[in-house]
Structures are given as C-alpha cells and as structure tokens.
Protein backbone atom coordinates (compact mmCIF):
# COMPACT_ATOMS: atom_id res chain seq x y z
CA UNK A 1 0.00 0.00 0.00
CA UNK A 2 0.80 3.60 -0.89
CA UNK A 3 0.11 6.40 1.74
CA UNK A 4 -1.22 9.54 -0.60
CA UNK A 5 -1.65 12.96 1.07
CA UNK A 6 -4.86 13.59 1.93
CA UNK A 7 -4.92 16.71 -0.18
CA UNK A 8 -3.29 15.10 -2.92
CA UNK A 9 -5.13 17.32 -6.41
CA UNK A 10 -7.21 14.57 -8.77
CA UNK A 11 -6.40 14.89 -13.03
CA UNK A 12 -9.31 13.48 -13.96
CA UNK A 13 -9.18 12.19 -18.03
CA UNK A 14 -12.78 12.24 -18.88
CA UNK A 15 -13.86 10.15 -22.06
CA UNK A 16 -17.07 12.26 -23.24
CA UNK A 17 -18.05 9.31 -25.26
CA UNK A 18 -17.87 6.33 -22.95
CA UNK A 19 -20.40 4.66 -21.14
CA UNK A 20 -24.50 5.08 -21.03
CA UNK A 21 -25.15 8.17 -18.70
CA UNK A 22 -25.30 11.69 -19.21
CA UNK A 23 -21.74 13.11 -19.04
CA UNK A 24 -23.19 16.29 -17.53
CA UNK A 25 -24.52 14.13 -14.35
CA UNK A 26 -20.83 12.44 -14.03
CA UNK A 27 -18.77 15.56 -14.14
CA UNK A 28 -21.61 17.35 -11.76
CA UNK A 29 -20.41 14.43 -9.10
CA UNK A 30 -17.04 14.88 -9.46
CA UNK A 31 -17.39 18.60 -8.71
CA UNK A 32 -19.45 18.43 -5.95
CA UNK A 33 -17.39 15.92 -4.10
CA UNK A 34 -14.08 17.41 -4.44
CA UNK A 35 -16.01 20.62 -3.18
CA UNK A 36 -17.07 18.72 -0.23
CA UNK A 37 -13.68 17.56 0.52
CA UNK A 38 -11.78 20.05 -0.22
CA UNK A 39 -9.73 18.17 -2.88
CA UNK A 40 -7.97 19.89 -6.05
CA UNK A 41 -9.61 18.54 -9.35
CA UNK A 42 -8.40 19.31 -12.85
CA UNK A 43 -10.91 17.67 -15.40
CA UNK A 44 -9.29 17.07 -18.78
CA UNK A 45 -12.02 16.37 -21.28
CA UNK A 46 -12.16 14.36 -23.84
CA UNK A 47 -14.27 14.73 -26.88
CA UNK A 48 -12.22 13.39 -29.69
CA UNK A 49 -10.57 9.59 -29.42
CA UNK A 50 -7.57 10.43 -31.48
CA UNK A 51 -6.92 12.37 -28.56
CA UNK A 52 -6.91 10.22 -25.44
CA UNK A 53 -3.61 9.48 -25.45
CA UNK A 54 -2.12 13.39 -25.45
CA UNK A 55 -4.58 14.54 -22.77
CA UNK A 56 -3.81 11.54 -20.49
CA UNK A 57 0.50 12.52 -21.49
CA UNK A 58 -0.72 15.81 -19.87
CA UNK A 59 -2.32 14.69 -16.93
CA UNK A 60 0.32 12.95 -15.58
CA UNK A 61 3.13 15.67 -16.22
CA UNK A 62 0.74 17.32 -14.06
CA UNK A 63 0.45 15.02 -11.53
CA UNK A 64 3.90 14.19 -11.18
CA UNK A 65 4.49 18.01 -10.81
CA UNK A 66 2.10 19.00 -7.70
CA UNK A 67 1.88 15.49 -6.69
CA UNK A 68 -1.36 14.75 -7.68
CA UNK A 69 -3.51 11.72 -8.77
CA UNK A 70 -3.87 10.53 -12.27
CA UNK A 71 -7.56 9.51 -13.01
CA UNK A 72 -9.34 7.77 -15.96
CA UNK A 73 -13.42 8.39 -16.20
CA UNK A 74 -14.03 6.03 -18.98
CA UNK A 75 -14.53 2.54 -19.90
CA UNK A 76 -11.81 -0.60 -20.31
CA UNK A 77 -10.38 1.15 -23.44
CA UNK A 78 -10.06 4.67 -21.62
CA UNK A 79 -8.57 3.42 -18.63
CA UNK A 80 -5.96 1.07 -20.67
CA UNK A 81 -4.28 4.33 -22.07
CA UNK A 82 -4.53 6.38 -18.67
CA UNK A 83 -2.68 3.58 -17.35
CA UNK A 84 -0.54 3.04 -19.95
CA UNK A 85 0.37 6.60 -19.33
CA UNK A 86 0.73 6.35 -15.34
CA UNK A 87 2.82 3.55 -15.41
CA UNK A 88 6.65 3.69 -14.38
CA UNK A 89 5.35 7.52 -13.45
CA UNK A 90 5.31 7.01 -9.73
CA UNK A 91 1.90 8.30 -9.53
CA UNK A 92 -1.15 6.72 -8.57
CA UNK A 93 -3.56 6.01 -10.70
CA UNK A 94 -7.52 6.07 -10.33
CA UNK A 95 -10.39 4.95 -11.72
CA UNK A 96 -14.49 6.24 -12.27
CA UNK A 97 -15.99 3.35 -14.59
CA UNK A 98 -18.25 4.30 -17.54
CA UNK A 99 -17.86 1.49 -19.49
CA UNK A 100 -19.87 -1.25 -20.74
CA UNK A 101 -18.28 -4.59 -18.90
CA UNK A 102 -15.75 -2.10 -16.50
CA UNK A 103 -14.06 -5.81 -15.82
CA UNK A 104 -10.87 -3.72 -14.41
CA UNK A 105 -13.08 -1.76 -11.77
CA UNK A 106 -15.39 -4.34 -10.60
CA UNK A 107 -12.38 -6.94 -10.05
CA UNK A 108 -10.85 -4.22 -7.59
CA UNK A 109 -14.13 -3.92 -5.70
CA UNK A 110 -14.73 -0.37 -7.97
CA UNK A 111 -18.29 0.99 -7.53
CA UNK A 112 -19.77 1.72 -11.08
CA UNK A 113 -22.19 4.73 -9.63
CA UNK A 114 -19.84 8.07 -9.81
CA UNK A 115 -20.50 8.76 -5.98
CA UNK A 116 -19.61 5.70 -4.71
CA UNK A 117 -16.69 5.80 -7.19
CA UNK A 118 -15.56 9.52 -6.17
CA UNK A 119 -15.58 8.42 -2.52
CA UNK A 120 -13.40 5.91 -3.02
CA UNK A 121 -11.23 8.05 -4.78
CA UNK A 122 -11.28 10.73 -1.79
CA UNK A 123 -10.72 8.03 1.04
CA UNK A 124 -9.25 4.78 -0.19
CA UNK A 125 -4.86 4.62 -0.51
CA UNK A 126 -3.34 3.20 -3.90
CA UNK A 127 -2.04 -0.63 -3.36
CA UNK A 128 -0.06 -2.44 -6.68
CA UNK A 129 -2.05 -4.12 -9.08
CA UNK A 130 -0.40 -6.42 -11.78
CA UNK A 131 0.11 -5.29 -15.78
CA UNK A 132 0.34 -7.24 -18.54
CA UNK A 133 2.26 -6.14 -21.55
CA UNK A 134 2.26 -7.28 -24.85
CA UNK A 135 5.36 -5.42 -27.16
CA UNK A 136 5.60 -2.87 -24.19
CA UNK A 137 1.72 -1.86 -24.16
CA UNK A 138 -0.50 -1.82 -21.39
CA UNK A 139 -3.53 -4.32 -20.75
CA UNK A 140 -5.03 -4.96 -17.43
CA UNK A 141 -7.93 -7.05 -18.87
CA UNK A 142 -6.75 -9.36 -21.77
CA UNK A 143 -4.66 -9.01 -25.08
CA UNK A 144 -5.80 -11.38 -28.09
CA UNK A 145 -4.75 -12.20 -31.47
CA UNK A 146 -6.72 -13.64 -34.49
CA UNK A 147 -10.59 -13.82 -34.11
CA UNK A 148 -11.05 -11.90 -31.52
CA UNK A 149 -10.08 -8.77 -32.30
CA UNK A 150 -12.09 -9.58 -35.40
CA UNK A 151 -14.65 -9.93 -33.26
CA UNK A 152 -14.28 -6.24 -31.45
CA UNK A 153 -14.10 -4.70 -34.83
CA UNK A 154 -17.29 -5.86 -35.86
CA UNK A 155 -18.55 -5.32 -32.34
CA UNK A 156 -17.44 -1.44 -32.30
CA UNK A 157 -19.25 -1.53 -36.24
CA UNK A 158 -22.96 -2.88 -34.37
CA UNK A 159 -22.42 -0.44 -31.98
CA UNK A 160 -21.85 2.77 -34.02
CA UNK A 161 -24.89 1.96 -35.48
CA UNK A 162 -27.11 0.70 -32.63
CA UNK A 163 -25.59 2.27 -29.37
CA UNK A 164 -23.42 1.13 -26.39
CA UNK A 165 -25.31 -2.21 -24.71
CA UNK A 166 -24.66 -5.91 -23.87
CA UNK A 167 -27.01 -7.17 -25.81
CA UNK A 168 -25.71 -5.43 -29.39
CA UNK A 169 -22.33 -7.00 -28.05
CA UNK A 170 -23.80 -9.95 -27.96
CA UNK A 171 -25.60 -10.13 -31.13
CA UNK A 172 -22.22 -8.61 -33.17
CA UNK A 173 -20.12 -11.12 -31.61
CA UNK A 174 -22.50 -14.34 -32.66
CA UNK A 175 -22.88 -12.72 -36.75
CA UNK A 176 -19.05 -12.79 -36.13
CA UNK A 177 -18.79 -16.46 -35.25
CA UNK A 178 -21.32 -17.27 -37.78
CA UNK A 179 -18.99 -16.19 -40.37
CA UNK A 180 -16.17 -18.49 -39.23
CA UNK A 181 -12.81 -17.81 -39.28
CA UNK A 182 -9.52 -19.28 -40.07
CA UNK A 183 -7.18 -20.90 -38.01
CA UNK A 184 -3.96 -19.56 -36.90
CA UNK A 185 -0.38 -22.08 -36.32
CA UNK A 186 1.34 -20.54 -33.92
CA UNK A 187 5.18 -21.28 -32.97
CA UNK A 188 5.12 -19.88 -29.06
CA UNK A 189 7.52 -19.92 -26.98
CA UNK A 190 6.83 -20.62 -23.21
CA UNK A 191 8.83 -19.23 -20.62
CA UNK A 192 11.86 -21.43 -22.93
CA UNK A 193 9.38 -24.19 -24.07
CA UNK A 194 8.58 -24.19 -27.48
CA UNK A 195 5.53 -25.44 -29.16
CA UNK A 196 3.00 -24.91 -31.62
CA UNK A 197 -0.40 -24.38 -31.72
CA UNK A 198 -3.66 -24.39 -34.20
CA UNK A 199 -6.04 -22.50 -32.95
CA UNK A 200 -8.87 -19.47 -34.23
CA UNK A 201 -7.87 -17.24 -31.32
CA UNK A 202 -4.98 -16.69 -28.70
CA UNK A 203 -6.30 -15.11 -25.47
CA UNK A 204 -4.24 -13.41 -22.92
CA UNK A 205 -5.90 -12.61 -19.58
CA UNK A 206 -4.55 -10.38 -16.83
CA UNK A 207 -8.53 -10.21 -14.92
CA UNK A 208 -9.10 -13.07 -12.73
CA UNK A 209 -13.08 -11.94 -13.00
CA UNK A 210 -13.13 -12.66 -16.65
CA UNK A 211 -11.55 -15.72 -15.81
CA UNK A 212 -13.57 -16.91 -13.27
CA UNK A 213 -17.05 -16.38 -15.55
CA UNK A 214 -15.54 -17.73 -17.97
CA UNK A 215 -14.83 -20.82 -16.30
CA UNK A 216 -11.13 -20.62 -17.08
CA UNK A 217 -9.21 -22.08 -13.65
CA UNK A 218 -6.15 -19.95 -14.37
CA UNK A 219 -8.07 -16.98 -12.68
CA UNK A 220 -6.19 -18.77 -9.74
CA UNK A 221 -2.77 -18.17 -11.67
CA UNK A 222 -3.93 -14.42 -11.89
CA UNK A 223 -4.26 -13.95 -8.56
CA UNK A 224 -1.08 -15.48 -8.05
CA UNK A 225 1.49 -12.93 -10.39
CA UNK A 226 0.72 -14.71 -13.63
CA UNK A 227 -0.68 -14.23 -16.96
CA UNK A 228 -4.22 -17.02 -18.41
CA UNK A 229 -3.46 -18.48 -21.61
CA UNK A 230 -6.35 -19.65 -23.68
CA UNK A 231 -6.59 -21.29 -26.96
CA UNK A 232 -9.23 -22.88 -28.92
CA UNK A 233 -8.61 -25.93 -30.70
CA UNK A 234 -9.88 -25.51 -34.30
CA UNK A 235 -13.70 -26.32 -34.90
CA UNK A 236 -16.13 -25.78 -37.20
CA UNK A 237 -18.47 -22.78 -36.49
CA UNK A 238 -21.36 -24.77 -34.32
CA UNK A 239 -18.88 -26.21 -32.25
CA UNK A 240 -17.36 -22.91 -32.24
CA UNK A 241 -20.83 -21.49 -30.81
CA UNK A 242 -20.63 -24.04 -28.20
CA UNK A 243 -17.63 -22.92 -27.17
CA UNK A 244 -19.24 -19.55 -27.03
CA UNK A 245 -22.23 -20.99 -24.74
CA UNK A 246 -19.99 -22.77 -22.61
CA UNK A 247 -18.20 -19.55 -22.03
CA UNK A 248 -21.74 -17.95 -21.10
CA UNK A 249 -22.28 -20.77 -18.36
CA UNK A 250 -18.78 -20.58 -16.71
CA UNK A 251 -17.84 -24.17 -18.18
CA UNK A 252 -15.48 -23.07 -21.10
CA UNK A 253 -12.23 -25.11 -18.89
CA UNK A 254 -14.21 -27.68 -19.15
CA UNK A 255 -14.04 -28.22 -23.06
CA UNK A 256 -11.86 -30.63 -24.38
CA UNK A 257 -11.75 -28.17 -26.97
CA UNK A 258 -9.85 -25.91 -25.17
CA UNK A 259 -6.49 -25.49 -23.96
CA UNK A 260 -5.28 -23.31 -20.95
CA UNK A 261 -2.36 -22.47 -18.58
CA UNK A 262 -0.56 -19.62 -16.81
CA UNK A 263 2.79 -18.40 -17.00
CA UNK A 264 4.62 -14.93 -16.83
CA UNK A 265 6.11 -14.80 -20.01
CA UNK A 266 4.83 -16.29 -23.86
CA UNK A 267 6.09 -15.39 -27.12
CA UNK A 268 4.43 -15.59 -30.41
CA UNK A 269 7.56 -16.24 -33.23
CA UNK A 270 7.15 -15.40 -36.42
CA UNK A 271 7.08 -18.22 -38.27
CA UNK A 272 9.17 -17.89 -41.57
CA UNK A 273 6.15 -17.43 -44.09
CA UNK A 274 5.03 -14.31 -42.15
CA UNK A 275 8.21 -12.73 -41.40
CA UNK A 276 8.35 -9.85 -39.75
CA UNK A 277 4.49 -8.61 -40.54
CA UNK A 278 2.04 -6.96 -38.55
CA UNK A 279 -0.81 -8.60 -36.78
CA UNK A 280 -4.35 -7.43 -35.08
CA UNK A 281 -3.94 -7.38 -31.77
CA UNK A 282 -6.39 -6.24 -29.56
CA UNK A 283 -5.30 -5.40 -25.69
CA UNK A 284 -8.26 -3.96 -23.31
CA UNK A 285 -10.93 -4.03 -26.28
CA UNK A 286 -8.72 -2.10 -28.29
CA UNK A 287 -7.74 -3.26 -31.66
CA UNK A 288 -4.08 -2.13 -33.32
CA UNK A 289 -1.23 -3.79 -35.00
CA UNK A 290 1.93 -4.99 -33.91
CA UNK A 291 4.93 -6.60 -35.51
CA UNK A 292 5.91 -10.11 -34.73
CA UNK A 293 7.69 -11.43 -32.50
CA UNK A 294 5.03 -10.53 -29.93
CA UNK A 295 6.17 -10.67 -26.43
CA UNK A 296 3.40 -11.00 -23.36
CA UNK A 297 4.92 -10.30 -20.56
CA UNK A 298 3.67 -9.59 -16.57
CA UNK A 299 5.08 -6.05 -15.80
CA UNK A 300 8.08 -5.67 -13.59
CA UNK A 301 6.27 -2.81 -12.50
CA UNK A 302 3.09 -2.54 -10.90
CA UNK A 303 0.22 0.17 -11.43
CA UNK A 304 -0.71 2.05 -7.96
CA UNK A 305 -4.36 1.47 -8.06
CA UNK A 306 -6.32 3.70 -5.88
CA UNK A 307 -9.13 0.95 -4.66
CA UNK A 308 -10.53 -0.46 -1.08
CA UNK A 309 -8.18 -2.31 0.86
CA UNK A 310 -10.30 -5.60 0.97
CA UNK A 311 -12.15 -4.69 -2.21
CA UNK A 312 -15.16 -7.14 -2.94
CA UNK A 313 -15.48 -7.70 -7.26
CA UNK A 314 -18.70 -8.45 -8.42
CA UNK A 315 -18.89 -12.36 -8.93
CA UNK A 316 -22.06 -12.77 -10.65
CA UNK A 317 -23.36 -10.81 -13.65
CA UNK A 318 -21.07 -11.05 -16.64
C-alpha cells in the first residue's frame, strides 16, 4: 500500500463518449465531491478519441508536478491508455468506470455509480495491481490475437450503429462467429518451451473476473502474479458457438476443446512465411497492429491502483 496525502489534487481524463449516462450528471459528481472535501480537481475532457492518449500525457506531467492523482473516467479502453500513461510515473492512478463490462473496476471492488466511485477516490490509498504487456503496451484485462479482435471490430461496427449495450455485443459477436474464421499455427515460446499451436484465437488474460465467468481455472494463476493463456482448438463454427455458450455458463475449462495455462512470459515467433508482418492485436478491447515477434509479458512494474483495501469484485453478472 501507498500512503497519498490527503490533499493530494485529482487529473481526472474524462472520455465524453464512454459509457450510457449523461456526461453532464458524471462531471456534476465529481465537482461536488471534491467541493465537499476540499480536494484539487483538474478535469481534462475528452471529446475526440484520437486524442486520449495526449490529454492523459498531460495529466500525468501534471500530476507528477504537484503530486497529484492521475484519473481515468471512462470505460476498459479509456482506462488502458490512462494507465498506460501512469505507469513507471510514480503516480497513482484512479479509476471512475463508464464502461460497458468495466471488468478492471469491478475486479478491484470499484463501484460503477460516480458517488460511490468519487468516494473511493477521496478516502481509499493506492495498493499495486499487476500489468500485462504485450510489445511494451498496457492491458489490465486481456490481449488477443486472431478472431477476436475480429470480433471487437465488428462489435465497435454494431455499436456505431445501434448504441453502447450488452445485448448489441452480444448479437455482433454471434454474426461474427457465424462467419467463421480461419485458423492460426502458432510457434510460441513458453517461458523457454517451445511449441506450436492451431487455434482461431490466442487469449491473454490479466482479470481473474473474466476468468472466473468464464470458467477458465487460471483466474487462480492471476491472482497469483501470472498471466491465463487460452486457446481454442480448431472447430467448425457450431462447435465454435458451443464454445461460445460454454463460455456464457462458466464451463469453457471444461471443453476438451480448449487449452489453458498460466505463465509470466509467452512469445508468439514469427514463423518464416510471415516474417516480420504486422498482426491485429487487440489489448483492453482495443484493436491495433503490432509486428511479430510478440512478447506478453507480466510487468516488472506494478500500477498504484487507488481501490478499497479488501475490495469485494462483483462475482455474478457477466
């Protein structure tokens, strides 16, 4: 645990465009409860994406010059790039949820109502909370390659068009699977073991919540200063969807289909017909390309994540 002055000011990176509620009611919280307790808050707002990562640059030059406390008010994607920001910084780092899933927050026992979230903010000390990296950037939740950032693309597509809810996730990612997808062979290398795998999509979790409703058992290995490894053994697409239901019941570990383990380190070579090339990746639900070799990795460092001391994650609803 980190002791923070009690009067330490809040930079507060605001995504305009994330979540469901009125921004106006968010910002009017944040305001009135630094008022109340006498707190510093500089609100950095953001109204354009291409953006994010500039504004949060200059929140924590900020906060590393008065001392201060570097905030994201967004969803998975916002907070990802605050973080990846904040870390190495010495700063702590905070977090008011407006996401759709907000896996990060609710694994850290992070209220998703902005009061609740602001008060924890005020009151609560930072304590270390494990990274993943993949190529040197940030995810907190999971890093993928092959269908499912496919999947996120089309996701982000559905909800341009229909708005920000579970159930347009939901539909977008089953016309996705309907589709089908190739197979990837991957050469990995394991912490010095090499081997190869077929599979649709590698999945890279850092969120022992995700895990857990998933039905993954290497939530455990989370918990414990490691990364979950998931692959899917090829299948055709209704075995695919099964997969997918499985995953919905918190039995996907159970599927012979699947295989799954922890570790710190994995590294995806490029095999020689590739070369060097670029690949979707997608790391906190955001999709960009990187260039092979890619190299997941838990952080040396860890982020100083302003939460409850015994925080309580939501283990029900996914």
């Amino acid at each position: 645990m980190t002791a923070l002055p009690m009067a330490a000011p809040l930079h507060i990176v605001f995504n305009l465009g994330a979540g469901h509620g009125s921004a106006e009611l968010v910002e009017q919280a944040i305001t009135q409860a630094c008022a109340s307790a006498g707190r510093a808050v500089h609100l950095l707002r953001v109204d354009d994406p291409r953006r994010l990562g500039d504004i949060a640059r200059q929140a924590v030059q900020a906060a590393v010059a008065d001392g201060g406390v570097v905030v994201a008010a967004g969803g998975d994607g916002t907070i990802n790039t605050v973080a990846q920001a904040t870390l190495g910084s010495g700063c702590a780092f905070g977090v008011l949820p407006q996401g759709t899933f907000n896996y990060f927050s609710r694994t850290h026992g992070i209220p998703a109502e902005p009061d609740a979230a602001m008060q924890v903010l005020l009151t609560e000390q930072a304590h270390p909370v494990q990274v993943g990296l993949v190529n040197g950037q940030v995810f907190l939740v999971n890093a993928s390659l092959g269908l499912y950032p496919v999947l996120l693309e089309d996701r982000e597509a559905w909800k341009r068009q229909l708005g920000r809810s579970r159930l347009v996730a939901f539909g977008a990612g089953l016309l996705t699977l309907l589709r089908g997808h190739r197979s990837l062979r991957l050469d990995i290398d394991v912490q010095g073991s090499r081997r190869t795998l077929r599979t649709p999509t590698l999945f890279i979790g850092n969120n022992a919540l995700q895990m857990e409703q998933l039905g993954v058992p290497q939530a455990q290995a989370i918990d414990a200063g490691a990364l979950a490894v998931v692959a899917l053994q090829p299948v055709g697409r209704l075995d695919l969807l099964g997969l997918v239901l499985r995953g919905a019941l918190g039995r996907l570990g159970d599927a012979d289909q699947v295989t799954h383990f922890g570790c710190q380190r994995l590294t995806v070579l490029p095999p020689w017909r590739w070369g060097r090339r670029r690949v979707k990746v997608a790391t906190d639900g955001e999709v960009q390309r990187m260039r092979l070799p890619l190299e997941f990795s838990v952080s040396p460092t860890d982020l100083q994540l302003i939460r409850p001391a015994a925080p309580a994650p939501e283990r029900q609803d996914p």
